[in-house]
């Protein structure tokens, strides 16, 4: 008898805030869920590669205390005792949780209840402070609550989509693809990108505004003034539902075009498009939020939508794009130190009392807790005696990151729950607790359009790992609160939370999912994607604010007078502005995407984008190394000369850690400057100095072994057969074979060496029998050779000297750096195909397969097609 293959599990992608539905097979097969409203079957490169990240290598599989393996009882008793002791001796504000928008709603809910209602402090903050806090603060100032009014379909039905500080093509690829498809179907749909930098996203734009850094508020102030000038104010909407119009306009009218960094023609083109199009969506992301004036930028944008009444109707409205899979859910359950669950306010005694009553809790935090940056300051100065970090890696992601590492070590007792054994933060803590990861745990997440989706389990828990909510609840019980934390399933947690949300309407708040409070276990299991609100009675989902109905006490919204910063922040001695962000195929601190060889192949090392003029002035050549420093710290990175960035500004990705690089952890350099309203770090604008790194030699290595970063410059990436490394040193070694073996992590095998002392080059191959197990290339200048070819030779049968030739033979053309991660298609193959006549993305796909699976590389394919003839012209 044949057995049917088990049907795949319907779940949700654990990466970005688009929140795509995934069909996951127990065999690790991954496909997009055609029935999920966020993605309708599509997945991007990261989502498609999820199967490659599920292996157990590197996983934390048992609790550890001080580096030794411990049992759960011992570890959790210790956590409970130490938190209890700290509270008894130093009061509730001596303890803290630092949590994450990657926790599931159920995890988040239990952590928040334990800290705010039982330990009695609001010292629970989340990495969403680094991500969404300015949007939250801006929403609350304007709407009275943290509401995202719109829906994804608005991008498709709009006539103008303005992307502000968003690299949607790389960071929210599936939503970008939806926008791109809509534009293709309806070319009258126009796209504007506002970003100082040219990106894969700006390739789609009809207009790219390369504004002065932090020039956003000035642009939207000028827009508000223009709206008034043209008589486009929606008088009725404003009269009925908006306060503050006159003051906001009067301040906006003070703004000068020069404050934007744009020419009058560029600015006018934008004003004309916005003013002449009713259906406008303005999407904003980290270029807006991560700024010392982030909250003001948000309100400058909201002002324009409020003045015109272009909000909450199909195809129009402001849209704050969330980053993490459950950034939105965290905001709903009160993950931020200044919020209570269900969008209630910690500073409102009625709200507090009502939540306390529902929780039957012995105590309740009465004032906001410490925000992330302040929280780690309090660790450093000894105020925090016990700290628990969950599902975030602050030694990589917080600003002034070296100080954060030191601060964690100051705290007398520290715990971290993670899925990975060795992380930058894990190296600083006393107790490590193993969590189940994506595929092994179950619960809910909320995406950018307020859609609640289920993450479902399709794999067994590895080792002794347990779900986060279960670990937190266990500690609650061990601290003596047995009944309050007696949860037996995530469904039970969810029901309690949904019931609590009935407080939303009682206090005239937007968040209400009380209609889900009575879900049976099986109904919870089967829950299909659901947009909130879900009231106990009446219709669910939809948009907010089309007819007003805001959440300030008088039911009105508020426009705010915004004064843009006079000039971008500068500092004597640090003349360059450091902007940071993301790359297409990595997720944050790489603990998961770093495992997938095809994702590592897109960008294999940390880099710094610098304008050709600046590079020339600093005497820096492409592919050399540069040390970037601020008063806080330094990092050394590969130079990438490009006019995508403005002069005086450089861009560095945030992903590299001490685990995979010696000097790539850029947040050591970032200043701990925060927005005054939201407390969100200004991660996009640190004044820095640049200095060419005086490398005596550069090297490339590929090995069957797991290499570790050990040289003055080193960056390691996973390959299908082991690892690859970019390295550099100061003093040229005298024994290249020994150097190669040390870098490659190979003490056995036969070495074949080709040295050219006159040119300072060396090439070493290590073989075992006929098999190449290691290759090492060194030169006094950046090593030019086909990386993809060298990597492909590891584990292959090949003559070592032929391998060392490094230049592929005629039978093996060099594919070049990976562009399409799904089918491993390199840039050289693509250029050849373009020269052979494949001059559309579709034609390229037909002959190379590139871009035909997840589609994440399509913007790059488009750019390659555009640049290939341009290169020829430049040579003429
Ligand atoms: N591939 C990938 N995707 C991700 C993530 C990831 O790690 N990798 N992380 C997810 C998370 S948590 C988040 S928060 C989102 C972030 O998504 P995005 O916000 O789209 O990503 P970033 O690259 O951080 O920053 C966006 C852009 O802001 C620009 N910018 C810098 N300064 C300014 C300014 O003053 N004004 C304007 N207008 N723009 C400016 C930068 O040049 C950059 O291109 O991505 C999510 N998606
Ligand atoms: N310079 C600069 N810095 C930035 C940013 C920037 O643009 N520039 N962006 C900021 C933003 S927007 C964000 S969101 C942050 C992100 O920064 P982080 O949150 O620090 O980054 P992640 O790598 O996502 O960390 C998640 C951790 O949780 C672990 N993990 C995964 N699944 C689970 C699970 O189910 N349970 C538990 N307990 N652990 C799990 C992972 O192994 C990893 O260690 O970085 C911020 N920092
Ligand atoms: S766009 Fe990509 S990373 Fe984001 S949820 Fe969808 S598949 Fe995951
Ligand atoms: Mo984020």
PDB file of N, CA and C and ligand atoms in Angstrom, residues 102-103 127 130-131 286 290 324 390-394 397 416-420 423 435-437 441 468 580-582 587-592 654 666-667 670 683-684, ligand 2:
ATOM      1  N   UNK A 102      10.606  39.356  17.929  1.00  0.00           N
ATOM      2  CA  UNK A 102      10.601  38.033  17.306  1.00  0.00           C
ATOM      3  C   UNK A 102      10.035  36.981  18.246  1.00  0.00           C
ATOM      4  N   UNK A 103       9.639  37.415  19.445  1.00  0.00           N
ATOM      5  CA  UNK A 103       8.873  36.508  20.302  1.00  0.00           C
ATOM      6  C   UNK A 103       7.465  36.403  19.726  1.00  0.00           C
ATOM      7  N   UNK A 127      13.484  45.059  21.692  1.00  0.00           N
ATOM      8  CA  UNK A 127      14.275  45.575  20.571  1.00  0.00           C
ATOM      9  C   UNK A 127      13.408  46.375  19.600  1.00  0.00           C
ATOM     10  N   UNK A 130      14.347  49.828  19.096  1.00  0.00           N
ATOM     11  CA  UNK A 130      15.346  50.194  18.083  1.00  0.00           C
ATOM     12  C   UNK A 130      14.700  50.273  16.705  1.00  0.00           C
ATOM     13  N   UNK A 131      13.407  49.989  16.639  1.00  0.00           N
ATOM     14  CA  UNK A 131      12.795  49.650  15.353  1.00  0.00           C
ATOM     15  C   UNK A 131      11.525  50.461  15.110  1.00  0.00           C
ATOM     16  N   UNK A 286      12.746  52.564   8.524  1.00  0.00           N
ATOM     17  CA  UNK A 286      13.820  52.962   9.456  1.00  0.00           C
ATOM     18  C   UNK A 286      14.541  54.261   9.099  1.00  0.00           C
ATOM     19  N   UNK A 290      14.591  55.610  12.821  1.00  0.00           N
ATOM     20  CA  UNK A 290      15.896  55.546  13.509  1.00  0.00           C
ATOM     21  C   UNK A 290      16.636  56.870  13.381  1.00  0.00           C
ATOM     22  N   UNK A 324      10.070  43.417  12.245  1.00  0.00           N
ATOM     23  CA  UNK A 324      10.132  42.032  12.680  1.00  0.00           C
ATOM     24  C   UNK A 324       8.775  41.353  12.528  1.00  0.00           C
ATOM     25  N   UNK A 390      15.804  37.977  26.036  1.00  0.00           N
ATOM     26  CA  UNK A 390      15.115  36.925  25.279  1.00  0.00           C
ATOM     27  C   UNK A 390      15.016  37.272  23.803  1.00  0.00           C
ATOM     28  N   UNK A 391      15.510  36.409  22.951  1.00  0.00           N
ATOM     29  CA  UNK A 391      15.275  36.490  21.514  1.00  0.00           C
ATOM     30  C   UNK A 391      15.786  37.779  20.867  1.00  0.00           C
ATOM     31  N   UNK A 392      16.896  38.274  21.358  1.00  0.00           N
ATOM     32  CA  UNK A 392      17.537  39.434  20.747  1.00  0.00           C
ATOM     33  C   UNK A 392      19.005  39.419  21.130  1.00  0.00           C
ATOM     34  N   UNK A 393      19.820  40.090  20.344  1.00  0.00           N
ATOM     35  CA  UNK A 393      21.275  39.977  20.456  1.00  0.00           C
ATOM     36  C   UNK A 393      21.878  41.385  20.627  1.00  0.00           C
ATOM     37  N   UNK A 394      21.632  42.020  21.787  1.00  0.00           N
ATOM     38  CA  UNK A 394      21.933  43.449  21.940  1.00  0.00           C
ATOM     39  C   UNK A 394      23.407  43.821  21.795  1.00  0.00           C
ATOM     40  N   UNK A 397      23.221  44.596  18.250  1.00  0.00           N
ATOM     41  CA  UNK A 397      22.211  45.474  17.647  1.00  0.00           C
ATOM     42  C   UNK A 397      21.986  46.806  18.355  1.00  0.00           C
ATOM     43  N   UNK A 416      19.975  34.515  29.438  1.00  0.00           N
ATOM     44  CA  UNK A 416      19.573  34.746  28.051  1.00  0.00           C
ATOM     45  C   UNK A 416      18.859  33.503  27.533  1.00  0.00           C
ATOM     46  N   UNK A 417      17.717  33.708  26.875  1.00  0.00           N
ATOM     47  CA  UNK A 417      17.034  32.600  26.205  1.00  0.00           C
ATOM     48  C   UNK A 417      17.265  32.771  24.715  1.00  0.00           C
ATOM     49  N   UNK A 418      17.804  31.747  24.066  1.00  0.00           N
ATOM     50  CA  UNK A 418      18.079  31.847  22.633  1.00  0.00           C
ATOM     51  C   UNK A 418      18.008  30.446  22.046  1.00  0.00           C
ATOM     52  N   UNK A 419      18.084  30.388  20.726  1.00  0.00           N
ATOM     53  CA  UNK A 419      18.114  29.074  20.070  1.00  0.00           C
ATOM     54  C   UNK A 419      19.549  28.671  19.731  1.00  0.00           C
ATOM     55  N   UNK A 420      20.470  29.648  19.792  1.00  0.00           N
ATOM     56  CA  UNK A 420      21.852  29.409  19.348  1.00  0.00           C
ATOM     57  C   UNK A 420      22.793  29.420  20.557  1.00  0.00           C
ATOM     58  N   UNK A 423      26.598  33.122  20.775  1.00  0.00           N
ATOM     59  CA  UNK A 423      26.292  34.419  20.174  1.00  0.00           C
ATOM     60  C   UNK A 423      27.088  35.480  20.918  1.00  0.00           C
ATOM     61  N   UNK A 435      15.661  27.823  23.808  1.00  0.00           N
ATOM     62  CA  UNK A 435      14.272  27.990  23.353  1.00  0.00           C
ATOM     63  C   UNK A 435      14.052  27.142  22.110  1.00  0.00           C
ATOM     64  N   UNK A 436      12.809  26.722  21.907  1.00  0.00           N
ATOM     65  CA  UNK A 436      12.454  26.128  20.620  1.00  0.00           C
ATOM     66  C   UNK A 436      12.383  27.260  19.604  1.00  0.00           C
ATOM     67  N   UNK A 437      12.752  26.965  18.369  1.00  0.00           N
ATOM     68  CA  UNK A 437      12.779  27.985  17.331  1.00  0.00           C
ATOM     69  C   UNK A 437      11.629  27.826  16.357  1.00  0.00           C
ATOM     70  N   UNK A 441       7.875  25.676  17.478  1.00  0.00           N
ATOM     71  CA  UNK A 441       7.013  26.331  18.453  1.00  0.00           C
ATOM     72  C   UNK A 441       5.732  26.790  17.785  1.00  0.00           C
ATOM     73  N   UNK A 468       9.364  29.694  24.580  1.00  0.00           N
ATOM     74  CA  UNK A 468       9.639  30.829  25.460  1.00  0.00           C
ATOM     75  C   UNK A 468       8.543  31.026  26.508  1.00  0.00           C
ATOM     76  N   UNK A 580      23.436  53.171   8.375  1.00  0.00           N
ATOM     77  CA  UNK A 580      23.496  51.709   8.442  1.00  0.00           C
ATOM     78  C   UNK A 580      22.152  51.112   8.055  1.00  0.00           C
ATOM     79  N   UNK A 581      22.146  49.836   7.741  1.00  0.00           N
ATOM     80  CA  UNK A 581      20.886  49.180   7.386  1.00  0.00           C
ATOM     81  C   UNK A 581      21.121  47.734   7.011  1.00  0.00           C
ATOM     82  N   UNK A 582      20.338  47.265   6.033  1.00  0.00           N
ATOM     83  CA  UNK A 582      20.271  45.827   5.797  1.00  0.00           C
ATOM     84  C   UNK A 582      20.722  45.406   4.405  1.00  0.00           C
ATOM     85  N   UNK A 587      19.540  38.305   7.784  1.00  0.00           N
ATOM     86  CA  UNK A 587      18.605  38.748   8.813  1.00  0.00           C
ATOM     87  C   UNK A 587      19.428  39.142  10.030  1.00  0.00           C
ATOM     88  N   UNK A 588      19.415  40.440  10.346  1.00  0.00           N
ATOM     89  CA  UNK A 588      20.019  40.967  11.574  1.00  0.00           C
ATOM     90  C   UNK A 588      21.373  40.361  11.893  1.00  0.00           C
ATOM     91  N   UNK A 589      21.455  39.655  13.047  1.00  0.00           N
ATOM     92  CA  UNK A 589      22.769  39.229  13.527  1.00  0.00           C
ATOM     93  C   UNK A 589      23.126  37.830  13.005  1.00  0.00           C
ATOM     94  N   UNK A 590      22.452  37.432  11.914  1.00  0.00           N
ATOM     95  CA  UNK A 590      22.829  36.258  11.127  1.00  0.00           C
ATOM     96  C   UNK A 590      22.763  34.921  11.832  1.00  0.00           C
ATOM     97  N   UNK A 591      22.150  34.853  13.029  1.00  0.00           N
ATOM     98  CA  UNK A 591      22.186  33.556  13.710  1.00  0.00           C
ATOM     99  C   UNK A 591      21.457  32.481  12.894  1.00  0.00           C
ATOM    100  N   UNK A 592      20.531  32.919  12.032  1.00  0.00           N
ATOM    101  CA  UNK A 592      19.830  31.917  11.209  1.00  0.00           C
ATOM    102  C   UNK A 592      20.233  32.002   9.737  1.00  0.00           C
ATOM    103  N   UNK A 654      24.324  46.191   8.969  1.00  0.00           N
ATOM    104  CA  UNK A 654      24.365  45.980  10.427  1.00  0.00           C
ATOM    105  C   UNK A 654      24.633  44.542  10.839  1.00  0.00           C
ATOM    106  N   UNK A 666      29.431  46.666  13.469  1.00  0.00           N
ATOM    107  CA  UNK A 666      29.407  48.125  13.260  1.00  0.00           C
ATOM    108  C   UNK A 666      28.789  48.879  14.426  1.00  0.00           C
ATOM    109  N   UNK A 667      27.927  48.224  15.206  1.00  0.00           N
ATOM    110  CA  UNK A 667      27.277  48.980  16.279  1.00  0.00           C
ATOM    111  C   UNK A 667      28.228  49.380  17.398  1.00  0.00           C
ATOM    112  N   UNK A 670      28.376  52.988  16.606  1.00  0.00           N
ATOM    113  CA  UNK A 670      27.164  53.841  16.589  1.00  0.00           C
ATOM    114  C   UNK A 670      27.005  54.596  17.916  1.00  0.00           C
ATOM    115  N   UNK A 683      20.211  55.192  14.616  1.00  0.00           N
ATOM    116  CA  UNK A 683      21.205  54.273  14.031  1.00  0.00           C
ATOM    117  C   UNK A 683      21.622  54.638  12.611  1.00  0.00           C
ATOM    118  N   UNK A 684      21.020  55.684  12.043  1.00  0.00           N
ATOM    119  CA  UNK A 684      21.323  56.008  10.652  1.00  0.00           C
ATOM    120  C   UNK A 684      22.225  57.231  10.514  1.00  0.00           C
TER     121      UNK A 684
HETATM  122  N1  LIG B   2      23.308  50.014  13.259  1.00  0.00           N
HETATM  123  C1  LIG B   2      22.070  49.523  13.261  1.00  0.00           C
HETATM  124  N2  LIG B   2      21.633  48.824  14.321  1.00  0.00           N
HETATM  125  C2  LIG B   2      20.382  48.330  14.318  1.00  0.00           C
HETATM  126  C3  LIG B   2      19.512  48.558  13.234  1.00  0.00           C
HETATM  127  C4  LIG B   2      20.001  49.310  12.124  1.00  0.00           C
HETATM  128  O1  LIG B   2      19.311  49.549  11.120  1.00  0.00           O
HETATM  129  N3  LIG B   2      21.282  49.781  12.183  1.00  0.00           N
HETATM  130  N4  LIG B   2      18.244  48.072  13.275  1.00  0.00           N
HETATM  131  C5  LIG B   2      17.646  47.793  14.578  1.00  0.00           C
HETATM  132  C6  LIG B   2      16.413  47.004  14.418  1.00  0.00           C
HETATM  133  S1  LIG B   2      15.193  47.730  13.477  1.00  0.00           S
HETATM  134  C7  LIG B   2      16.247  45.784  14.973  1.00  0.00           C
HETATM  135  S2  LIG B   2      14.715  45.034  14.852  1.00  0.00           S
HETATM  136  C8  LIG B   2      17.324  45.146  15.744  1.00  0.00           C
HETATM  137  C9  LIG B   2      17.425  43.630  15.571  1.00  0.00           C
HETATM  138  O2  LIG B   2      18.472  43.138  16.343  1.00  0.00           O
HETATM  139  P1  LIG B   2      18.406  41.780  17.205  1.00  0.00           P
HETATM  140  O3  LIG B   2      17.070  41.547  17.757  1.00  0.00           O
HETATM  141  O4  LIG B   2      19.500  41.845  18.198  1.00  0.00           O
HETATM  142  O5  LIG B   2      18.789  40.738  16.071  1.00  0.00           O
HETATM  143  P2  LIG B   2      18.452  39.213  15.791  1.00  0.00           P
HETATM  144  O6  LIG B   2      19.628  38.647  15.107  1.00  0.00           O
HETATM  145  O7  LIG B   2      17.166  39.128  15.059  1.00  0.00           O
HETATM  146  O8  LIG B   2      18.321  38.586  17.237  1.00  0.00           O
HETATM  147  C10 LIG B   2      17.389  37.593  17.526  1.00  0.00           C
HETATM  148  C11 LIG B   2      17.991  36.579  18.486  1.00  0.00           C
HETATM  149  O9  LIG B   2      16.962  35.673  18.893  1.00  0.00           O
HETATM  150  C12 LIG B   2      17.358  34.341  18.641  1.00  0.00           C
HETATM  151  N5  LIG B   2      16.127  33.574  18.371  1.00  0.00           N
HETATM  152  C13 LIG B   2      15.589  33.205  17.193  1.00  0.00           C
HETATM  153  N6  LIG B   2      14.418  32.577  17.384  1.00  0.00           N
HETATM  154  C14 LIG B   2      14.207  32.540  18.711  1.00  0.00           C
HETATM  155  C15 LIG B   2      13.151  32.025  19.536  1.00  0.00           C
HETATM  156  O10 LIG B   2      12.151  31.476  19.069  1.00  0.00           O
HETATM  157  N7  LIG B   2      13.280  32.204  20.886  1.00  0.00           N
HETATM  158  C16 LIG B   2      14.359  32.810  21.444  1.00  0.00           C
HETATM  159  N8  LIG B   2      14.398  32.967  22.759  1.00  0.00           N
HETATM  160  N9  LIG B   2      15.372  33.266  20.680  1.00  0.00           N
HETATM  161  C17 LIG B   2      15.290  33.159  19.344  1.00  0.00           C
HETATM  162  C18 LIG B   2      18.345  34.428  17.518  1.00  0.00           C
HETATM  163  O11 LIG B   2      19.226  33.315  17.521  1.00  0.00           O
HETATM  164  C19 LIG B   2      19.074  35.758  17.835  1.00  0.00           C
HETATM  165  O12 LIG B   2      20.139  35.559  18.729  1.00  0.00           O
HETATM  166  O13 LIG B   2      18.577  45.724  15.379  1.00  0.00           O
HETATM  167  C20 LIG B   2      18.604  47.117  15.546  1.00  0.00           C
HETATM  168  N10 LIG B   2      19.967  47.595  15.381  1.00  0.00           N
END
